[in-house]
Amino acid sequence: MKILLIGATGTLGKAVAERLGSAHDILPASRHDAHLPVDITDTASLHALFERTGNVDAIVATTGSLHFGPIQTMTAGQFHIGLMDKLMGQINLALIGQHYLSERGSITLTGGVLSHDPIAGGVNASTVNAALEGFVRGAAVDLAPGLRINLVSPTVIRESLPAYGPFFPGNDGVPAERAAGAYVKSIEGAQTGQIYTVWQ
């Protein structure tokens, strides 16, 4: 399959590329990629990306920014970060990308454990991740026949614990390689409208 992987330079994206690369043709894209640059918050950037790639068999997003901090001091602008980047960025990708999917193609988005297991300072992430789950369930009903969409919901990635560990007390995380298996299931499987949790 020809798979467009957005967020390919991140920890999770690299693991997904490694798991899928031996069997499929990976088109790696990211905000800072010299060959396939893309900003998922910018619809013009997404259109330009798909004009370069043409039709693909699968679209995967392992990217999206959020704001972490206490709600007592949070501003609307800070909350807007997650809404416009991780939430609307991935929704933009799905809305535009569906028109560039081959027959029986799939879209796989990324949420996270905080939709069901909130932490202090994580209200933006909890909101965005829960909204992404709702989008995927709704979109699965509405996509053109044969097209599929799923979401992978990992807990904190173990390799990222040095940066995010303090937000997740008592959580040992999961290896990126293990989380990558859920993306393989979404892409190579037959299900749609699913939330694949990788929480322990």
mmCIF file of C-alpha atoms in Angstrom:
data_model
loop_
_atom_site.group_PDB
_atom_site.id
_atom_site.type_symbol
_atom_site.label_atom_id
_atom_site.label_comp_id
_atom_site.label_asym_id
_atom_site.label_seq_id
_atom_site.Cartn_x
_atom_site.Cartn_y
_atom_site.Cartn_z
ATOM 1 C CA MET A 1 0.000 0.000 0.000
ATOM 2 C CA LYS A 2 0.935 3.627 -0.488
ATOM 3 C CA ILE A 3 0.671 5.187 2.986
ATOM 4 C CA LEU A 4 0.870 8.897 3.758
ATOM 5 C CA LEU A 5 2.267 9.301 7.282
ATOM 6 C CA ILE A 6 1.961 12.769 8.773
ATOM 7 C CA GLY A 7 4.088 13.285 11.860
ATOM 8 C CA ALA A 8 6.726 10.902 10.535
ATOM 9 C CA THR A 9 9.601 12.638 12.347
ATOM 10 C CA GLY A 10 8.126 12.239 15.845
ATOM 11 C CA THR A 11 8.761 9.392 18.265
ATOM 12 C CA LEU A 12 5.486 7.631 17.502
ATOM 13 C CA GLY A 13 5.633 8.426 13.801
ATOM 14 C CA LYS A 14 9.076 6.864 13.472
ATOM 15 C CA ALA A 15 7.854 3.683 15.179
ATOM 16 C CA VAL A 16 4.825 3.488 12.883
ATOM 17 C CA ALA A 17 7.036 3.982 9.820
ATOM 18 C CA GLU A 18 9.356 1.218 10.984
ATOM 19 C CA ARG A 19 6.496 -1.248 11.580
ATOM 20 C CA LEU A 20 4.872 -0.539 8.203
ATOM 21 C CA GLY A 21 7.896 0.226 6.051
ATOM 22 C CA SER A 22 8.907 -3.351 5.318
ATOM 23 C CA ALA A 23 5.576 -4.165 3.688
ATOM 24 C CA HIS A 24 4.341 -0.834 2.346
ATOM 25 C CA ASP A 25 5.470 2.335 0.591
ATOM 26 C CA ILE A 26 5.627 5.079 3.239
ATOM 27 C CA LEU A 27 5.330 8.734 2.240
ATOM 28 C CA PRO A 28 6.665 10.584 5.294
ATOM 29 C CA ALA A 29 5.382 14.118 5.841
ATOM 30 C CA SER A 30 5.725 16.614 8.662
ATOM 31 C CA ARG A 31 5.740 20.327 9.375
ATOM 32 C CA HIS A 32 9.529 20.474 8.981
ATOM 33 C CA ASP A 33 10.003 17.851 6.270
ATOM 34 C CA ALA A 34 11.979 19.151 3.316
ATOM 35 C CA HIS A 35 10.412 16.751 0.793
ATOM 36 C CA LEU A 36 6.746 16.653 1.896
ATOM 37 C CA PRO A 37 6.166 19.621 4.208
ATOM 38 C CA VAL A 38 2.670 20.072 5.604
ATOM 39 C CA ASP A 39 0.864 22.104 8.248
ATOM 40 C CA ILE A 40 -2.354 20.305 9.156
ATOM 41 C CA THR A 41 -3.842 23.514 10.563
ATOM 42 C CA ASP A 42 -3.644 25.062 7.073
ATOM 43 C CA THR A 43 -6.060 23.633 4.511
ATOM 44 C CA ALA A 44 -4.077 25.150 1.633
ATOM 45 C CA SER A 45 -1.002 23.276 2.863
ATOM 46 C CA LEU A 46 -2.980 20.024 2.964
ATOM 47 C CA HIS A 47 -4.342 20.531 -0.542
ATOM 48 C CA ALA A 48 -0.807 21.194 -1.787
ATOM 49 C CA LEU A 49 0.417 18.013 -0.109
ATOM 50 C CA PHE A 50 -2.220 15.833 -1.737
ATOM 51 C CA GLU A 51 -1.610 17.430 -5.107
ATOM 52 C CA ARG A 52 1.971 16.154 -4.760
ATOM 53 C CA THR A 53 1.159 12.672 -3.478
ATOM 54 C CA GLY A 54 -1.905 11.935 -5.561
ATOM 55 C CA ASN A 55 -4.181 9.127 -4.407
ATOM 56 C CA VAL A 56 -3.008 7.004 -1.480
ATOM 57 C CA ASP A 57 -4.246 3.799 0.124
ATOM 58 C CA ALA A 58 -3.983 4.994 3.707
ATOM 59 C CA ILE A 59 -3.577 8.268 5.597
ATOM 60 C CA VAL A 60 -2.096 8.279 9.092
ATOM 61 C CA ALA A 61 -1.692 11.186 11.509
ATOM 62 C CA THR A 62 0.606 10.874 14.528
ATOM 63 C CA THR A 63 0.840 14.578 15.199
ATOM 64 C CA GLY A 64 -0.963 17.389 16.996
ATOM 65 C CA SER A 65 -0.154 20.013 19.615
ATOM 66 C CA LEU A 66 -1.973 20.492 22.926
ATOM 67 C CA HIS A 67 -1.767 22.864 25.873
ATOM 68 C CA PHE A 68 -0.986 21.497 29.328
ATOM 69 C CA GLY A 69 -1.575 23.676 32.363
ATOM 70 C CA PRO A 70 -3.957 24.400 35.247
ATOM 71 C CA ILE A 71 -7.453 25.473 34.313
ATOM 72 C CA GLN A 72 -7.358 28.221 36.940
ATOM 73 C CA THR A 73 -4.905 30.256 34.856
ATOM 74 C CA MET A 74 -5.724 28.941 31.383
ATOM 75 C CA THR A 75 -6.709 31.463 28.748
ATOM 76 C CA ALA A 76 -8.992 30.972 25.777
ATOM 77 C CA GLY A 77 -5.961 31.394 23.539
ATOM 78 C CA GLN A 78 -4.119 28.575 25.282
ATOM 79 C CA PHE A 79 -7.163 26.298 25.081
ATOM 80 C CA HIS A 80 -7.431 27.180 21.408
ATOM 81 C CA ILE A 81 -4.046 25.512 20.755
ATOM 82 C CA GLY A 82 -5.388 21.988 21.053
ATOM 83 C CA LEU A 83 -8.660 22.813 19.318
ATOM 84 C CA MET A 84 -6.989 24.241 16.229
ATOM 85 C CA ASP A 85 -3.964 21.957 16.042
ATOM 86 C CA LYS A 86 -4.599 18.397 17.217
ATOM 87 C CA LEU A 87 -8.394 18.476 16.801
ATOM 88 C CA MET A 88 -9.108 20.601 13.738
ATOM 89 C CA GLY A 89 -5.763 19.722 12.167
ATOM 90 C CA GLN A 90 -6.654 16.036 12.075
ATOM 91 C CA ILE A 91 -10.236 16.790 11.066
ATOM 92 C CA ASN A 92 -8.908 18.962 8.213
ATOM 93 C CA LEU A 93 -6.751 16.028 7.165
ATOM 94 C CA ALA A 94 -9.712 13.656 7.123
ATOM 95 C CA LEU A 95 -12.074 16.054 5.344
ATOM 96 C CA ILE A 96 -9.583 16.747 2.558
ATOM 97 C CA GLY A 97 -7.827 13.387 2.527
ATOM 98 C CA GLN A 98 -10.987 11.329 1.963
ATOM 99 C CA HIS A 99 -11.058 12.612 -1.608
ATOM 100 C CA TYR A 100 -7.552 11.258 -2.253
ATOM 101 C CA LEU A 101 -8.119 7.747 -0.942
ATOM 102 C CA SER A 102 -8.024 4.758 -3.218
ATOM 103 C CA GLU A 103 -10.877 2.273 -3.191
ATOM 104 C CA ARG A 104 -11.095 0.640 0.265
ATOM 105 C CA GLY A 105 -8.659 3.227 1.633
ATOM 106 C CA SER A 106 -8.383 4.189 5.289
ATOM 107 C CA ILE A 107 -7.676 7.102 7.604
ATOM 108 C CA THR A 108 -6.106 6.612 11.033
ATOM 109 C CA LEU A 109 -6.067 9.502 13.494
ATOM 110 C CA THR A 110 -4.456 9.773 16.935
ATOM 111 C CA GLY A 111 -6.189 10.579 20.208
ATOM 112 C CA GLY A 112 -5.008 9.593 23.666
ATOM 113 C CA VAL A 113 -5.767 8.107 27.055
ATOM 114 C CA LEU A 114 -6.753 11.443 28.594
ATOM 115 C CA SER A 115 -10.161 11.196 26.942
ATOM 116 C CA HIS A 116 -10.992 8.617 29.640
ATOM 117 C CA ASP A 117 -8.285 9.037 32.286
ATOM 118 C CA PRO A 118 -7.865 12.776 32.941
ATOM 119 C CA ILE A 119 -4.864 14.249 34.727
ATOM 120 C CA ALA A 120 -4.183 17.541 36.455
ATOM 121 C CA GLY A 121 -3.424 20.184 33.858
ATOM 122 C CA GLY A 122 -4.770 18.048 31.026
ATOM 123 C CA VAL A 123 -8.231 19.501 30.396
ATOM 124 C CA ASN A 124 -7.293 20.652 26.894
ATOM 125 C CA ALA A 125 -6.031 17.184 25.982
ATOM 126 C CA SER A 126 -9.062 15.444 27.520
ATOM 127 C CA THR A 127 -11.429 17.649 25.527
ATOM 128 C CA VAL A 128 -9.587 17.272 22.229
ATOM 129 C CA ASN A 129 -9.098 13.514 22.513
ATOM 130 C CA ALA A 130 -12.764 12.927 23.387
ATOM 131 C CA ALA A 131 -13.859 15.100 20.463
ATOM 132 C CA LEU A 132 -11.635 13.148 18.072
ATOM 133 C CA GLU A 133 -13.269 9.910 19.191
ATOM 134 C CA GLY A 134 -16.691 11.386 18.452
ATOM 135 C CA PHE A 135 -15.544 12.593 15.043
ATOM 136 C CA VAL A 136 -14.218 9.169 14.056
ATOM 137 C CA ARG A 137 -17.390 7.369 15.128
ATOM 138 C CA GLY A 138 -19.554 9.842 13.233
ATOM 139 C CA ALA A 139 -17.355 9.952 10.140
ATOM 140 C CA ALA A 140 -17.304 6.146 9.878
ATOM 141 C CA VAL A 141 -21.064 6.197 9.295
ATOM 142 C CA ASP A 142 -20.836 8.913 6.675
ATOM 143 C CA LEU A 143 -17.763 8.143 4.566
ATOM 144 C CA ALA A 144 -18.164 6.882 1.012
ATOM 145 C CA PRO A 145 -18.800 3.124 0.828
ATOM 146 C CA GLY A 146 -15.633 1.106 1.260
ATOM 147 C CA LEU A 147 -13.617 3.841 2.963
ATOM 148 C CA ARG A 148 -12.639 3.391 6.613
ATOM 149 C CA ILE A 149 -11.586 5.614 9.520
ATOM 150 C CA ASN A 150 -10.252 4.658 12.955
ATOM 151 C CA LEU A 151 -8.432 6.261 15.859
ATOM 152 C CA VAL A 152 -5.512 5.032 17.944
ATOM 153 C CA SER A 153 -5.666 6.120 21.591
ATOM 154 C CA PRO A 154 -2.302 5.511 23.285
ATOM 155 C CA THR A 155 -1.250 6.326 26.798
ATOM 156 C CA VAL A 156 1.957 8.324 27.228
ATOM 157 C CA ILE A 157 4.731 6.901 25.064
ATOM 158 C CA ARG A 158 7.530 5.480 27.194
ATOM 159 C CA GLU A 159 10.244 7.179 25.157
ATOM 160 C CA SER A 160 8.566 10.519 25.911
ATOM 161 C CA LEU A 161 8.445 10.057 29.697
ATOM 162 C CA PRO A 162 11.423 12.402 30.292
ATOM 163 C CA ALA A 163 9.296 15.246 28.929
ATOM 164 C CA TYR A 164 5.785 14.191 29.967
ATOM 165 C CA GLY A 165 6.327 11.826 32.890
ATOM 166 C CA PRO A 166 5.575 14.416 35.599
ATOM 167 C CA PHE A 167 2.058 14.807 34.170
ATOM 168 C CA PHE A 168 1.432 11.047 34.468
ATOM 169 C CA PRO A 169 2.313 9.958 38.017
ATOM 170 C CA GLY A 170 2.445 6.179 38.370
ATOM 171 C CA ASN A 171 2.144 5.619 34.615
ATOM 172 C CA ASP A 172 5.060 3.701 33.114
ATOM 173 C CA GLY A 173 3.882 4.394 29.558
ATOM 174 C CA VAL A 174 3.952 2.037 26.592
ATOM 175 C CA PRO A 175 6.806 1.617 24.111
ATOM 176 C CA ALA A 176 6.298 3.419 20.814
ATOM 177 C CA GLU A 177 6.792 0.124 18.986
ATOM 178 C CA ARG A 178 3.850 -1.409 20.840
ATOM 179 C CA ALA A 179 1.587 1.544 20.137
ATOM 180 C CA ALA A 180 2.580 1.285 16.476
ATOM 181 C CA GLY A 181 0.899 -2.126 16.315
ATOM 182 C CA ALA A 182 -2.511 -0.470 16.653
ATOM 183 C CA TYR A 183 -1.833 1.558 13.514
ATOM 184 C CA VAL A 184 -0.981 -1.637 11.646
ATOM 185 C CA LYS A 185 -4.301 -3.120 12.785
ATOM 186 C CA SER A 186 -6.189 -0.042 11.613
ATOM 187 C CA ILE A 187 -4.500 0.067 8.213
ATOM 188 C CA GLU A 188 -4.255 -3.611 7.353
ATOM 189 C CA GLY A 189 -7.499 -4.683 9.026
ATOM 190 C CA ALA A 190 -11.110 -4.293 7.946
ATOM 191 C CA GLN A 191 -12.750 -2.428 10.826
ATOM 192 C CA THR A 192 -14.038 1.133 10.807
ATOM 193 C CA GLY A 193 -15.232 3.577 13.443
ATOM 194 C CA GLN A 194 -12.995 1.915 16.030
ATOM 195 C CA ILE A 195 -11.033 3.400 18.923
ATOM 196 C CA TYR A 196 -7.925 1.256 19.426
ATOM 197 C CA THR A 197 -6.697 1.800 22.966
ATOM 198 C CA VAL A 198 -3.073 1.133 23.915
ATOM 199 C CA TRP A 199 -3.159 2.056 27.564
ATOM 200 C CA GLN A 200 -0.989 -0.561 29.277
#
